[in-house]
mmCIF file with all atom_site columns, C-alpha atoms in Angstrom:
data_model
loop_
_atom_site.group_PDB
_atom_site.id
_atom_site.type_symbol
_atom_site.label_atom_id
_atom_site.label_alt_id
_atom_site.label_comp_id
_atom_site.label_asym_id
_atom_site.label_entity_id
_atom_site.label_seq_id
_atom_site.pdbx_PDB_ins_code
_atom_site.Cartn_x
_atom_site.Cartn_y
_atom_site.Cartn_z
_atom_site.occupancy
_atom_site.B_iso_or_equiv
_atom_site.pdbx_formal_charge
_atom_site.auth_seq_id
_atom_site.auth_comp_id
_atom_site.auth_asym_id
_atom_site.auth_atom_id
_atom_site.pdbx_PDB_model_num
ATOM 1   C CA . ALA A 1 1   ? 0.114   0.378  0.034  1.00 0.00 ? 1   ALA A CA 1
ATOM 2   C CA . GLY A 1 2   ? 2.689   2.213  0.309  1.00 0.00 ? 2   GLY A CA 1
ATOM 3   C CA . ASN A 1 3   ? 2.904   3.183  3.948  1.00 0.00 ? 3   ASN A CA 1
ATOM 4   C CA . SER A 1 4   ? 6.020   4.158  5.264  1.00 0.00 ? 4   SER A CA 1
ATOM 5   C CA . SER A 1 5   ? 6.351   4.056  9.488  1.00 0.00 ? 5   SER A CA 1
ATOM 6   C CA . GLY A 1 6   ? 8.575   6.581  11.119 1.00 0.00 ? 6   GLY A CA 1
ATOM 7   C CA . ALA A 1 7   ? 8.654   8.278  14.568 1.00 0.00 ? 7   ALA A CA 1
ATOM 8   C CA . THR A 1 8   ? 6.760   12.012 14.252 1.00 0.00 ? 8   THR A CA 1
ATOM 9   C CA . SER A 1 9   ? 7.558   13.782 17.238 1.00 0.00 ? 9   SER A CA 1
ATOM 10  C CA . PHE A 1 10  ? 5.148   17.073 18.812 1.00 0.00 ? 10  PHE A CA 1
ATOM 11  C CA . ASN A 1 11  ? 5.176   18.095 21.726 1.00 0.00 ? 11  ASN A CA 1
ATOM 12  C CA . ALA A 1 12  ? 2.286   19.114 24.472 1.00 0.00 ? 12  ALA A CA 1
ATOM 13  C CA . THR A 1 13  ? 1.875   21.954 27.035 1.00 0.00 ? 13  THR A CA 1
ATOM 14  C CA . VAL A 1 14  ? 0.379   20.651 29.770 1.00 0.00 ? 14  VAL A CA 1
ATOM 15  C CA . ASP A 1 15  ? -1.640  23.435 32.256 1.00 0.00 ? 15  ASP A CA 1
ATOM 16  C CA . ASN A 1 16  ? -3.329  21.925 35.841 1.00 0.00 ? 16  ASN A CA 1
ATOM 17  C CA . THR A 1 17  ? -3.107  25.243 36.918 1.00 0.00 ? 17  THR A CA 1
ATOM 18  C CA . ALA A 1 18  ? -5.412  26.857 38.920 1.00 0.00 ? 18  ALA A CA 1
ATOM 19  C CA . PRO A 1 19  ? -5.954  30.857 38.506 1.00 0.00 ? 19  PRO A CA 1
ATOM 20  C CA . THR A 1 20  ? -5.762  32.955 41.167 1.00 0.00 ? 20  THR A CA 1
ATOM 21  C CA . ALA A 1 21  ? -7.122  36.592 42.059 1.00 0.00 ? 21  ALA A CA 1
ATOM 22  C CA . THR A 1 22  ? -3.718  38.670 42.122 1.00 0.00 ? 22  THR A CA 1
ATOM 23  C CA . SER A 1 23  ? -5.223  42.322 42.860 1.00 0.00 ? 23  SER A CA 1
ATOM 24  C CA . SER A 1 24  ? -8.401  44.785 42.767 1.00 0.00 ? 24  SER A CA 1
ATOM 25  C CA . ALA A 1 25  ? -8.449  48.662 42.632 1.00 0.00 ? 25  ALA A CA 1
ATOM 26  C CA . THR A 1 26  ? -10.960 51.196 42.343 1.00 0.00 ? 26  THR A CA 1
ATOM 27  C CA . ALA A 1 27  ? -10.864 54.057 39.990 1.00 0.00 ? 27  ALA A CA 1
ATOM 28  C CA . ASN A 1 28  ? -12.564 57.538 40.461 1.00 0.00 ? 28  ASN A CA 1
ATOM 29  C CA . GLY A 1 29  ? -14.179 58.201 36.915 1.00 0.00 ? 29  GLY A CA 1
ATOM 30  C CA . THR A 1 30  ? -14.634 62.520 36.537 1.00 0.00 ? 30  THR A CA 1
ATOM 31  C CA . GLY A 1 31  ? -16.852 62.434 39.403 1.00 0.00 ? 31  GLY A CA 1
ATOM 32  C CA . THR A 1 32  ? -16.150 63.366 43.656 1.00 0.00 ? 32  THR A CA 1
ATOM 33  C CA . ASN A 1 33  ? -13.022 61.371 45.196 1.00 0.00 ? 33  ASN A CA 1
ATOM 34  C CA . GLY A 1 34  ? -14.071 58.769 47.410 1.00 0.00 ? 34  GLY A CA 1
ATOM 35  C CA . LEU A 1 35  ? -17.507 58.730 46.171 1.00 0.00 ? 35  LEU A CA 1
ATOM 36  C CA . PRO A 1 36  ? -18.645 55.599 44.154 1.00 0.00 ? 36  PRO A CA 1
ATOM 37  C CA . GLU A 1 37  ? -20.756 56.775 41.473 1.00 0.00 ? 37  GLU A CA 1
ATOM 38  C CA . ALA A 1 38  ? -20.961 56.451 37.132 1.00 0.00 ? 38  ALA A CA 1
ATOM 39  C CA . GLY A 1 39  ? -17.669 56.446 35.397 1.00 0.00 ? 39  GLY A CA 1
ATOM 40  C CA . ASP A 1 40  ? -16.806 55.146 38.141 1.00 0.00 ? 40  ASP A CA 1
ATOM 41  C CA . LYS A 1 41  ? -14.202 51.606 37.893 1.00 0.00 ? 41  LYS A CA 1
ATOM 42  C CA . ILE A 1 42  ? -13.154 49.019 40.024 1.00 0.00 ? 42  ILE A CA 1
ATOM 43  C CA . THR A 1 43  ? -10.577 46.592 38.298 1.00 0.00 ? 43  THR A CA 1
ATOM 44  C CA . LEU A 1 44  ? -9.930  42.477 39.350 1.00 0.00 ? 44  LEU A CA 1
ATOM 45  C CA . VAL A 1 45  ? -6.582  40.900 38.285 1.00 0.00 ? 45  VAL A CA 1
ATOM 46  C CA . THR A 1 46  ? -5.746  37.220 37.928 1.00 0.00 ? 46  THR A CA 1
ATOM 47  C CA . SER A 1 47  ? -3.452  35.263 37.073 1.00 0.00 ? 47  SER A CA 1
ATOM 48  C CA . GLN A 1 48  ? -3.925  33.947 34.214 1.00 0.00 ? 48  GLN A CA 1
ATOM 49  C CA . GLN A 1 49  ? -7.138  34.384 32.039 1.00 0.00 ? 49  GLN A CA 1
ATOM 50  C CA . LEU A 1 50  ? -10.451 33.538 32.853 1.00 0.00 ? 50  LEU A CA 1
ATOM 51  C CA . ASP A 1 51  ? -12.850 32.157 30.024 1.00 0.00 ? 51  ASP A CA 1
ATOM 52  C CA . PRO A 1 52  ? -15.476 34.919 29.435 1.00 0.00 ? 52  PRO A CA 1
ATOM 53  C CA . ASN A 1 53  ? -18.306 32.282 29.530 1.00 0.00 ? 53  ASN A CA 1
ATOM 54  C CA . SER A 1 54  ? -17.600 30.629 32.114 1.00 0.00 ? 54  SER A CA 1
ATOM 55  C CA . ILE A 1 55  ? -18.085 34.044 34.273 1.00 0.00 ? 55  ILE A CA 1
ATOM 56  C CA . LEU A 1 56  ? -21.134 34.830 31.759 1.00 0.00 ? 56  LEU A CA 1
ATOM 57  C CA . SER A 1 57  ? -22.695 32.222 30.013 1.00 0.00 ? 57  SER A CA 1
ATOM 58  C CA . GLY A 1 58  ? -21.751 33.081 26.027 1.00 0.00 ? 58  GLY A CA 1
ATOM 59  C CA . TRP A 1 59  ? -19.725 36.079 26.761 1.00 0.00 ? 59  TRP A CA 1
ATOM 60  C CA . GLY A 1 60  ? -16.627 35.994 24.874 1.00 0.00 ? 60  GLY A CA 1
ATOM 61  C CA . GLY A 1 61  ? -14.560 38.715 26.630 1.00 0.00 ? 61  GLY A CA 1
ATOM 62  C CA . ALA A 1 62  ? -16.375 42.325 25.102 1.00 0.00 ? 62  ALA A CA 1
ATOM 63  C CA . SER A 1 63  ? -17.813 44.803 27.090 1.00 0.00 ? 63  SER A CA 1
ATOM 64  C CA . THR A 1 64  ? -20.976 43.539 28.365 1.00 0.00 ? 64  THR A CA 1
ATOM 65  C CA . PRO A 1 65  ? -24.368 44.907 30.913 1.00 0.00 ? 65  PRO A CA 1
ATOM 66  C CA . ILE A 1 66  ? -23.794 44.337 34.242 1.00 0.00 ? 66  ILE A CA 1
ATOM 67  C CA . VAL A 1 67  ? -25.772 44.883 37.911 1.00 0.00 ? 67  VAL A CA 1
ATOM 68  C CA . VAL A 1 68  ? -22.530 46.267 40.684 1.00 0.00 ? 68  VAL A CA 1
ATOM 69  C CA . ARG A 1 69  ? -24.002 45.689 43.576 1.00 0.00 ? 69  ARG A CA 1
ATOM 70  C CA . ILE A 1 70  ? -22.394 48.113 46.818 1.00 0.00 ? 70  ILE A CA 1
ATOM 71  C CA . SER A 1 71  ? -23.985 46.523 49.959 1.00 0.00 ? 71  SER A CA 1
ATOM 72  C CA . ASN A 1 72  ? -23.636 46.833 54.044 1.00 0.00 ? 72  ASN A CA 1
ATOM 73  C CA . ALA A 1 73  ? -24.552 44.073 55.972 1.00 0.00 ? 73  ALA A CA 1
ATOM 74  C CA . GLY A 1 74  ? -25.028 45.872 58.931 1.00 0.00 ? 74  GLY A CA 1
ATOM 75  C CA . GLY A 1 75  ? -23.436 46.449 62.014 1.00 0.00 ? 75  GLY A CA 1
ATOM 76  C CA . ALA A 1 76  ? -19.370 47.345 62.325 1.00 0.00 ? 76  ALA A CA 1
ATOM 77  C CA . ALA A 1 77  ? -19.581 45.151 58.717 1.00 0.00 ? 77  ALA A CA 1
ATOM 78  C CA . ASP A 1 78  ? -17.829 46.704 56.112 1.00 0.00 ? 78  ASP A CA 1
ATOM 79  C CA . ASP A 1 79  ? -19.372 47.373 53.134 1.00 0.00 ? 79  ASP A CA 1
ATOM 80  C CA . PHE A 1 80  ? -18.601 44.664 50.080 1.00 0.00 ? 80  PHE A CA 1
ATOM 81  C CA . VAL A 1 81  ? -18.766 44.875 46.092 1.00 0.00 ? 81  VAL A CA 1
ATOM 82  C CA . THR A 1 82  ? -21.040 42.476 43.736 1.00 0.00 ? 82  THR A CA 1
ATOM 83  C CA . PHE A 1 83  ? -21.201 41.321 40.103 1.00 0.00 ? 83  PHE A CA 1
ATOM 84  C CA . TRP A 1 84  ? -24.700 40.404 38.953 1.00 0.00 ? 84  TRP A CA 1
ATOM 85  C CA . ASN A 1 85  ? -26.247 39.997 35.277 1.00 0.00 ? 85  ASN A CA 1
ATOM 86  C CA . SER A 1 86  ? -28.503 42.334 33.483 1.00 0.00 ? 86  SER A CA 1
ATOM 87  C CA . THR A 1 87  ? -31.164 41.599 34.936 1.00 0.00 ? 87  THR A CA 1
ATOM 88  C CA . ASN A 1 88  ? -30.521 41.408 38.644 1.00 0.00 ? 88  ASN A CA 1
ATOM 89  C CA . THR A 1 89  ? -31.701 38.641 39.219 1.00 0.00 ? 89  THR A CA 1
ATOM 90  C CA . ALA A 1 90  ? -28.394 36.209 39.266 1.00 0.00 ? 90  ALA A CA 1
ATOM 91  C CA . GLN A 1 91  ? -25.247 37.282 41.166 1.00 0.00 ? 91  GLN A CA 1
ATOM 92  C CA . LEU A 1 92  ? -21.718 36.456 38.599 1.00 0.00 ? 92  LEU A CA 1
ATOM 93  C CA . PRO A 1 93  ? -19.075 34.558 39.649 1.00 0.00 ? 93  PRO A CA 1
ATOM 94  C CA . LEU A 1 94  ? -15.925 36.643 40.112 1.00 0.00 ? 94  LEU A CA 1
ATOM 95  C CA . GLY A 1 95  ? -16.834 36.662 44.366 1.00 0.00 ? 95  GLY A CA 1
ATOM 96  C CA . SER A 1 96  ? -16.795 39.737 46.441 1.00 0.00 ? 96  SER A CA 1
ATOM 97  C CA . ILE A 1 97  ? -14.701 42.460 47.427 1.00 0.00 ? 97  ILE A CA 1
ATOM 98  C CA . ASP A 1 98  ? -14.557 44.067 51.390 1.00 0.00 ? 98  ASP A CA 1
ATOM 99  C CA . MET A 1 99  ? -14.171 47.958 50.992 1.00 0.00 ? 99  MET A CA 1
ATOM 100 C CA . GLY A 1 100 ? -12.275 48.106 54.514 1.00 0.00 ? 100 GLY A CA 1
ATOM 101 C CA . ARG A 1 101 ? -15.232 49.385 55.729 1.00 0.00 ? 101 ARG A CA 1
ATOM 102 C CA . ALA A 1 102 ? -18.736 50.424 55.655 1.00 0.00 ? 102 ALA A CA 1
ATOM 103 C CA . GLY A 1 103 ? -19.709 53.951 55.350 1.00 0.00 ? 103 GLY A CA 1
ATOM 104 C CA . TYR A 1 104 ? -20.769 54.371 51.138 1.00 0.00 ? 104 TYR A CA 1
ATOM 105 C CA . VAL A 1 105 ? -24.199 52.963 51.842 1.00 0.00 ? 105 VAL A CA 1
ATOM 106 C CA . ASN A 1 106 ? -26.244 53.342 54.751 1.00 0.00 ? 106 ASN A CA 1
ATOM 107 C CA . THR A 1 107 ? -26.663 50.636 57.212 1.00 0.00 ? 107 THR A CA 1
ATOM 108 C CA . GLY A 1 108 ? -28.401 47.699 56.048 1.00 0.00 ? 108 GLY A CA 1
ATOM 109 C CA . ALA A 1 109 ? -28.835 48.678 52.627 1.00 0.00 ? 109 ALA A CA 1
ATOM 110 C CA . ALA A 1 110 ? -27.281 48.376 49.134 1.00 0.00 ? 110 ALA A CA 1
ATOM 111 C CA . ILE A 1 111 ? -26.986 50.248 46.377 1.00 0.00 ? 111 ILE A CA 1
ATOM 112 C CA . THR A 1 112 ? -27.398 49.798 42.527 1.00 0.00 ? 112 THR A CA 1
ATOM 113 C CA . PHE A 1 113 ? -24.901 50.755 39.853 1.00 0.00 ? 113 PHE A CA 1
ATOM 114 C CA . GLY A 1 114 ? -26.863 49.769 36.252 1.00 0.00 ? 114 GLY A CA 1
ATOM 115 C CA . ALA A 1 115 ? -29.918 48.517 37.132 1.00 0.00 ? 115 ALA A CA 1
ATOM 116 C CA . SER A 1 116 ? -31.775 50.987 35.109 1.00 0.00 ? 116 SER A CA 1
ATOM 117 C CA . GLY A 1 117 ? -30.916 53.955 33.479 1.00 0.00 ? 117 GLY A CA 1
ATOM 118 C CA . THR A 1 118 ? -27.103 53.308 31.736 1.00 0.00 ? 118 THR A CA 1
ATOM 119 C CA . ALA A 1 119 ? -25.606 50.112 32.904 1.00 0.00 ? 119 ALA A CA 1
ATOM 120 C CA . SER A 1 120 ? -23.312 48.610 34.567 1.00 0.00 ? 120 SER A CA 1
ATOM 121 C CA . THR A 1 121 ? -20.739 47.566 32.132 1.00 0.00 ? 121 THR A CA 1
ATOM 122 C CA . LEU A 1 122 ? -18.029 44.062 32.368 1.00 0.00 ? 122 LEU A CA 1
ATOM 123 C CA . VAL A 1 123 ? -14.807 43.606 29.699 1.00 0.00 ? 123 VAL A CA 1
ATOM 124 C CA . GLN A 1 124 ? -12.022 41.653 29.658 1.00 0.00 ? 124 GLN A CA 1
ATOM 125 C CA . ALA A 1 125 ? -8.435  41.969 28.434 1.00 0.00 ? 125 ALA A CA 1
ATOM 126 C CA . THR A 1 126 ? -6.566  38.792 28.459 1.00 0.00 ? 126 THR A CA 1
ATOM 127 C CA . THR A 1 127 ? -5.827  39.128 32.696 1.00 0.00 ? 127 THR A CA 1
ATOM 128 C CA . THR A 1 128 ? -7.764  41.988 33.469 1.00 0.00 ? 128 THR A CA 1
ATOM 129 C CA . MET A 1 129 ? -11.467 42.851 34.257 1.00 0.00 ? 129 MET A CA 1
ATOM 130 C CA . THR A 1 130 ? -12.288 45.979 34.604 1.00 0.00 ? 130 THR A CA 1
ATOM 131 C CA . ILE A 1 131 ? -16.061 46.895 35.102 1.00 0.00 ? 131 ILE A CA 1
ATOM 132 C CA . THR A 1 132 ? -17.512 50.598 35.125 1.00 0.00 ? 132 THR A CA 1
ATOM 133 C CA . LEU A 1 133 ? -20.123 51.663 36.651 1.00 0.00 ? 133 LEU A CA 1
ATOM 134 C CA . GLY A 1 134 ? -23.664 52.555 35.087 1.00 0.00 ? 134 GLY A CA 1
ATOM 135 C CA . THR A 1 135 ? -26.591 54.818 36.963 1.00 0.00 ? 135 THR A CA 1
ATOM 136 C CA . PRO A 1 136 ? -27.101 54.805 40.867 1.00 0.00 ? 136 PRO A CA 1
ATOM 137 C CA . SER A 1 137 ? -30.106 53.470 42.270 1.00 0.00 ? 137 SER A CA 1
ATOM 138 C CA . ALA A 1 138 ? -29.417 55.965 44.851 1.00 0.00 ? 138 ALA A CA 1
ATOM 139 C CA . THR A 1 139 ? -26.799 58.141 46.218 1.00 0.00 ? 139 THR A CA 1
ATOM 140 C CA . ALA A 1 140 ? -23.749 56.712 47.819 1.00 0.00 ? 140 ALA A CA 1
ATOM 141 C CA . ILE A 1 141 ? -21.656 58.111 50.730 1.00 0.00 ? 141 ILE A CA 1
ATOM 142 C CA . ARG A 1 142 ? -18.845 59.971 50.084 1.00 0.00 ? 142 ARG A CA 1
ATOM 143 C CA . VAL A 1 143 ? -15.374 58.139 52.254 1.00 0.00 ? 143 VAL A CA 1
ATOM 144 C CA . THR A 1 144 ? -12.856 60.193 52.611 1.00 0.00 ? 144 THR A CA 1
ATOM 145 C CA . ALA A 1 145 ? -10.493 57.700 54.784 1.00 0.00 ? 145 ALA A CA 1
ATOM 146 C CA . THR A 1 146 ? -8.408  55.555 52.765 1.00 0.00 ? 146 THR A CA 1
ATOM 147 C CA . THR A 1 147 ? -8.971  51.632 53.206 1.00 0.00 ? 147 THR A CA 1
ATOM 148 C CA . LYS A 1 148 ? -7.500  48.228 52.066 1.00 0.00 ? 148 LYS A CA 1
ATOM 149 C CA . LEU A 1 149 ? -9.869  46.444 49.439 1.00 0.00 ? 149 LEU A CA 1
ATOM 150 C CA . THR A 1 150 ? -10.123 42.354 49.780 1.00 0.00 ? 150 THR A CA 1
ATOM 151 C CA . TRP A 1 151 ? -11.266 41.002 46.778 1.00 0.00 ? 151 TRP A CA 1
ATOM 152 C CA . THR A 1 152 ? -12.609 37.274 47.470 1.00 0.00 ? 152 THR A CA 1
ATOM 153 C CA . SER A 1 153 ? -12.587 35.235 44.490 1.00 0.00 ? 153 SER A CA 1
ATOM 154 C CA . SER A 1 154 ? -14.901 32.248 43.606 1.00 0.00 ? 154 SER A CA 1
ATOM 155 C CA . THR A 1 155 ? -14.203 28.568 41.986 1.00 0.00 ? 155 THR A CA 1
ATOM 156 C CA . THR A 1 156 ? -16.646 28.395 40.095 1.00 0.00 ? 156 THR A CA 1
ATOM 157 C CA . PRO A 1 157 ? -14.347 29.989 36.949 1.00 0.00 ? 157 PRO A CA 1
ATOM 158 C CA . THR A 1 158 ? -12.268 28.092 34.723 1.00 0.00 ? 158 THR A CA 1
ATOM 159 C CA . ASP A 1 159 ? -9.068  29.574 32.858 1.00 0.00 ? 159 ASP A CA 1
ATOM 160 C CA . LEU A 1 160 ? -8.789  28.952 28.813 1.00 0.00 ? 160 LEU A CA 1
ATOM 161 C CA . ALA A 1 161 ? -7.672  25.297 29.784 1.00 0.00 ? 161 ALA A CA 1
ATOM 162 C CA . GLY A 1 162 ? -10.472 23.875 32.207 1.00 0.00 ? 162 GLY A CA 1
ATOM 163 C CA . ASN A 1 163 ? -9.281  24.659 35.698 1.00 0.00 ? 163 ASN A CA 1
ATOM 164 C CA . ALA A 1 164 ? -11.272 25.831 38.319 1.00 0.00 ? 164 ALA A CA 1
ATOM 165 C CA . ALA A 1 165 ? -9.975  29.518 39.990 1.00 0.00 ? 165 ALA A CA 1
ATOM 166 C CA . SER A 1 166 ? -8.511  29.087 43.161 1.00 0.00 ? 166 SER A CA 1
ATOM 167 C CA . GLY A 1 167 ? -11.089 31.178 45.334 1.00 0.00 ? 167 GLY A CA 1
ATOM 168 C CA . ASN A 1 168 ? -8.262  32.994 47.192 1.00 0.00 ? 168 ASN A CA 1
ATOM 169 C CA . ALA A 1 169 ? -8.339  36.168 48.651 1.00 0.00 ? 169 ALA A CA 1
ATOM 170 C CA . VAL A 1 170 ? -5.858  39.235 48.346 1.00 0.00 ? 170 VAL A CA 1
ATOM 171 C CA . THR A 1 171 ? -5.761  42.217 49.501 1.00 0.00 ? 171 THR A CA 1
ATOM 172 C CA . ALA A 1 172 ? -4.010  45.299 48.494 1.00 0.00 ? 172 ALA A CA 1
ATOM 173 C CA . ALA A 1 173 ? -0.771  46.365 50.121 1.00 0.00 ? 173 ALA A CA 1
ATOM 174 C CA . THR A 1 174 ? -1.387  49.862 50.186 1.00 0.00 ? 174 THR A CA 1
ATOM 175 C CA . ALA A 1 175 ? -4.919  51.442 51.338 1.00 0.00 ? 175 ALA A CA 1
ATOM 176 C CA . VAL A 1 176 ? -6.245  54.504 49.510 1.00 0.00 ? 176 VAL A CA 1
ATOM 177 C CA . ARG A 1 177 ? -9.342  56.652 48.791 1.00 0.00 ? 177 ARG A CA 1
ATOM 178 C CA . GLN A 1 178 ? -11.368 54.283 47.159 1.00 0.00 ? 178 GLN A CA 1
ATOM 179 C CA . PHE A 1 179 ? -13.057 55.537 44.484 1.00 0.00 ? 179 PHE A CA 1
#
């Protein structure tokens, strides 16, 4: 049949490393420093690119509408940030951010950004996800103190090789005024 035998060699890389959260930060847009408002940004960085479809079904990483919530658990608990789908009915598996103090919203309350009016947006560029706050449901409270964010990631997202995220917490090295 004319077949010939011979060895063919090739290289393969096996990725068994779980992606981890490496940093988070906030940035003031064009408004008041220390006051969460439309146009402000939250940045989440991971050690490896996450599969966008493992965060939001059908998402490819381009800008997509979401809802951001800043909530106060009551008492002396810190305010925290969570991320929700565009209909504000299901929390996205991005974990939560502890703001390092209470005071951005009233005790026991929450403010949504992008549930009505201009949506908040989520966009991914390799290992960085940037969230831009949309229209707030109420006016947040300005905080002038500096704090360190702690992002506790989720174990649900996977990297491009299918490894589940570690779900680790990462605290900022430096205290800064948030938003």
